[in-house]
């Protein structure tokens, strides 16, 4: 339910079907939205104050219920955020969907990319990068350094049999050549 529900909108939601039935009785099976709105406006003006008061009290009840649910959700989210912050790394990142989509469309076989597919590929890529960073950081720390170097990434790939067929050829091709500056 939207937070700004007015008595008039509540009335319209309840009376819209009956207005369409009236149009159908007069031989208009598919009335325009403007025509239905005009009839509903006239019906609203024709209501007595007691009938309008009913919709006002119903709107107040809906607003109170919405406010209560919103407060409960906020309380639950605060609890969840507190729980999640303990294990979550402050340096988390998110790849921009537009850029991932542009990269995916570089493949001549890809014409359209569905949003769900785009989100899945983006999340998978984020997880892959996170995995590579965590494993490379372990090699970096083993050598008592704070900066991850190309050799750490290379060691990560070389020590994970699943990554060798996927990454190793590309990694070898992009290996920095000693003595050549770019």
CSV table of C-alpha atoms in Angstrom, one decimal:
chain,number,residue,atom,x,y,z
A,1,UNK,CA,0.0,0.0,0.0
A,2,UNK,CA,1.5,3.4,-0.9
A,3,UNK,CA,2.2,5.7,2.0
A,4,UNK,CA,0.1,8.6,0.7
A,5,UNK,CA,-3.3,7.0,0.3
A,6,UNK,CA,-6.1,9.6,0.1
A,7,UNK,CA,-9.8,9.1,0.8
A,8,UNK,CA,-10.5,9.9,-2.9
A,9,UNK,CA,-8.0,7.3,-4.2
A,10,UNK,CA,-9.4,4.7,-1.8
A,11,UNK,CA,-12.9,5.4,-3.1
A,12,UNK,CA,-11.7,5.2,-6.7
A,13,UNK,CA,-10.0,1.8,-6.1
A,14,UNK,CA,-13.3,0.5,-4.7
A,15,UNK,CA,-15.6,2.1,-7.3
A,16,UNK,CA,-13.5,1.7,-10.5
A,17,UNK,CA,-15.0,-1.8,-11.4
A,18,UNK,CA,-18.6,-0.6,-10.9
A,19,UNK,CA,-17.9,2.4,-13.2
A,20,UNK,CA,-16.5,0.1,-15.9
A,21,UNK,CA,-19.6,-2.1,-15.6
A,22,UNK,CA,-21.8,1.0,-16.1
A,23,UNK,CA,-19.8,1.8,-19.3
A,24,UNK,CA,-20.3,-1.7,-20.5
A,25,UNK,CA,-24.1,-1.5,-19.9
A,26,UNK,CA,-24.1,1.6,-22.1
A,27,UNK,CA,-22.3,-0.2,-24.9
A,28,UNK,CA,-18.7,1.0,-24.2
A,29,UNK,CA,-16.7,-2.1,-23.4
A,30,UNK,CA,-13.3,-0.4,-23.1
A,31,UNK,CA,-13.7,3.1,-21.7
A,32,UNK,CA,-10.6,5.4,-21.6
A,33,UNK,CA,-9.0,6.1,-18.2
A,34,UNK,CA,-10.0,9.7,-18.5
A,35,UNK,CA,-13.7,8.8,-19.0
A,36,UNK,CA,-13.6,6.5,-15.9
A,37,UNK,CA,-11.8,9.2,-13.9
A,38,UNK,CA,-14.5,11.7,-14.8
A,39,UNK,CA,-17.3,9.4,-13.7
A,40,UNK,CA,-15.5,8.6,-10.5
A,41,UNK,CA,-15.0,12.3,-9.8
A,42,UNK,CA,-18.7,12.9,-10.3
A,43,UNK,CA,-19.6,10.0,-8.0
A,44,UNK,CA,-17.2,11.3,-5.3
A,45,UNK,CA,-18.8,14.8,-5.5
A,46,UNK,CA,-22.2,13.1,-5.0
A,47,UNK,CA,-21.2,11.3,-1.8
A,48,UNK,CA,-22.5,12.6,1.5
A,49,UNK,CA,-20.1,13.8,4.2
A,50,UNK,CA,-20.9,10.6,6.2
A,51,UNK,CA,-19.9,8.4,3.2
A,52,UNK,CA,-16.7,10.5,2.8
A,53,UNK,CA,-16.0,10.2,6.5
A,54,UNK,CA,-16.0,6.4,6.1
A,55,UNK,CA,-13.2,6.7,3.4
A,56,UNK,CA,-11.3,9.2,5.6
A,57,UNK,CA,-11.3,6.8,8.6
A,58,UNK,CA,-10.3,3.9,6.4
A,59,UNK,CA,-7.4,6.0,5.0
A,60,UNK,CA,-6.3,6.8,8.5
A,61,UNK,CA,-6.3,3.1,9.4
A,62,UNK,CA,-4.3,2.2,6.3
A,63,UNK,CA,-1.8,5.0,7.1
A,64,UNK,CA,-1.4,3.9,10.7
A,65,UNK,CA,-0.9,0.3,9.5
A,66,UNK,CA,1.6,1.4,6.9
A,67,UNK,CA,3.4,3.5,9.5
A,68,UNK,CA,3.6,0.6,11.9
A,69,UNK,CA,4.9,-1.8,9.2
A,70,UNK,CA,7.4,0.8,8.1
A,71,UNK,CA,8.7,1.1,11.7
A,72,UNK,CA,8.9,-2.6,12.1
A,73,UNK,CA,10.8,-2.9,8.9
A,74,UNK,CA,13.2,-0.2,10.0
A,75,UNK,CA,13.7,-1.9,13.3
A,76,UNK,CA,14.3,-5.2,11.5
A,77,UNK,CA,16.7,-3.6,9.0
A,78,UNK,CA,18.7,-2.0,11.9
A,79,UNK,CA,19.0,-5.4,13.5
A,80,UNK,CA,20.1,-7.0,10.3
A,81,UNK,CA,22.6,-4.2,9.5
A,82,UNK,CA,24.2,-4.6,12.9
A,83,UNK,CA,24.5,-8.3,12.4
A,84,UNK,CA,25.8,-7.9,8.8
A,85,UNK,CA,28.4,-5.2,9.7
A,86,UNK,CA,30.3,-7.6,11.9
A,87,UNK,CA,31.3,-9.9,9.1
A,88,UNK,CA,31.2,-7.5,6.2
A,89,UNK,CA,34.4,-5.9,4.8
A,90,UNK,CA,34.3,-2.1,4.7
A,91,UNK,CA,36.1,-2.2,1.3
A,92,UNK,CA,33.2,-4.0,-0.5
A,93,UNK,CA,32.6,-2.9,-4.1
A,94,UNK,CA,30.0,-3.2,-6.7
A,95,UNK,CA,30.6,-3.3,-10.4
A,96,UNK,CA,28.5,-0.9,-12.5
A,97,UNK,CA,25.7,-2.8,-14.3
A,98,UNK,CA,26.0,-0.5,-17.4
A,99,UNK,CA,29.7,-1.2,-17.8
A,100,UNK,CA,29.2,-4.9,-17.4
A,101,UNK,CA,26.4,-4.8,-20.0
A,102,UNK,CA,28.6,-2.9,-22.4
A,103,UNK,CA,31.4,-5.5,-22.0
A,104,UNK,CA,28.9,-8.4,-22.5
A,105,UNK,CA,27.6,-6.7,-25.7
A,106,UNK,CA,31.1,-6.6,-27.2
A,107,UNK,CA,30.6,-10.3,-28.0
A,108,UNK,CA,29.1,-10.3,-31.5
A,109,UNK,CA,26.8,-13.2,-30.6
A,110,UNK,CA,25.1,-11.1,-27.9
A,111,UNK,CA,22.3,-8.8,-29.0
A,112,UNK,CA,20.2,-8.4,-25.9
A,113,UNK,CA,21.1,-8.9,-22.2
A,114,UNK,CA,18.2,-9.7,-19.8
A,115,UNK,CA,18.4,-7.8,-16.5
A,116,UNK,CA,18.5,-11.0,-14.4
A,117,UNK,CA,21.3,-12.3,-16.6
A,118,UNK,CA,23.2,-9.1,-16.2
A,119,UNK,CA,22.8,-9.1,-12.4
A,120,UNK,CA,23.9,-12.7,-12.2
A,121,UNK,CA,27.0,-12.1,-14.4
A,122,UNK,CA,27.9,-9.0,-12.4
A,123,UNK,CA,27.6,-10.8,-9.0
A,124,UNK,CA,29.6,-13.8,-10.3
A,125,UNK,CA,32.3,-11.4,-11.5
A,126,UNK,CA,32.4,-9.6,-8.2
A,127,UNK,CA,32.7,-12.9,-6.4
A,128,UNK,CA,35.4,-14.1,-8.7
A,129,UNK,CA,37.4,-10.9,-8.2
A,130,UNK,CA,36.9,-11.2,-4.4
A,131,UNK,CA,38.2,-14.7,-4.5
A,132,UNK,CA,41.2,-13.8,-6.5
A,133,UNK,CA,42.0,-10.9,-4.1
A,134,UNK,CA,41.7,-13.0,-1.0
A,135,UNK,CA,43.9,-15.8,-2.3
A,136,UNK,CA,46.4,-13.3,-3.8
A,137,UNK,CA,46.5,-11.5,-0.5
A,138,UNK,CA,47.5,-14.7,1.3
A,139,UNK,CA,50.5,-15.1,-1.1
A,140,UNK,CA,51.3,-11.4,-0.5
A,141,UNK,CA,51.3,-11.8,3.3
A,142,UNK,CA,53.4,-14.9,3.1
A,143,UNK,CA,56.1,-12.8,1.5
A,144,UNK,CA,55.6,-10.1,4.2
A,145,UNK,CA,54.3,-7.5,1.8
A,146,UNK,CA,51.3,-5.2,1.9
A,147,UNK,CA,50.9,-4.7,-1.9
A,148,UNK,CA,49.5,-7.4,-4.1
A,149,UNK,CA,51.8,-7.9,-7.1
A,150,UNK,CA,51.3,-9.7,-10.4
A,151,UNK,CA,53.3,-12.7,-9.1
A,152,UNK,CA,50.7,-13.1,-6.2
A,153,UNK,CA,47.9,-13.3,-8.7
A,154,UNK,CA,49.9,-15.7,-10.9
A,155,UNK,CA,50.6,-17.9,-7.8
A,156,UNK,CA,46.9,-17.9,-7.0
A,157,UNK,CA,46.0,-19.1,-10.5
A,158,UNK,CA,48.8,-21.7,-10.5
A,159,UNK,CA,47.7,-23.2,-7.2
A,160,UNK,CA,44.0,-23.5,-8.1
A,161,UNK,CA,43.4,-26.2,-10.7
A,162,UNK,CA,39.9,-24.7,-11.5
A,163,UNK,CA,41.4,-21.4,-12.6
A,164,UNK,CA,44.2,-22.7,-14.8
A,165,UNK,CA,42.2,-23.4,-17.9
A,166,UNK,CA,40.1,-20.3,-17.5
A,167,UNK,CA,42.6,-17.6,-16.6
A,168,UNK,CA,46.2,-18.9,-17.1
A,169,UNK,CA,46.5,-18.2,-20.9
A,170,UNK,CA,45.2,-14.6,-20.5
A,171,UNK,CA,47.4,-14.1,-17.4
A,172,UNK,CA,50.5,-15.3,-19.2
A,173,UNK,CA,49.8,-13.0,-22.2
A,174,UNK,CA,49.4,-10.0,-19.9
A,175,UNK,CA,52.5,-10.8,-17.9
A,176,UNK,CA,54.7,-7.7,-17.4
A,177,UNK,CA,58.0,-8.0,-19.2
A,178,UNK,CA,61.1,-7.0,-17.2
A,179,UNK,CA,63.1,-4.1,-18.5
A,180,UNK,CA,60.3,-2.8,-20.7
A,181,UNK,CA,58.3,0.2,-19.5
A,182,UNK,CA,54.9,0.9,-20.8
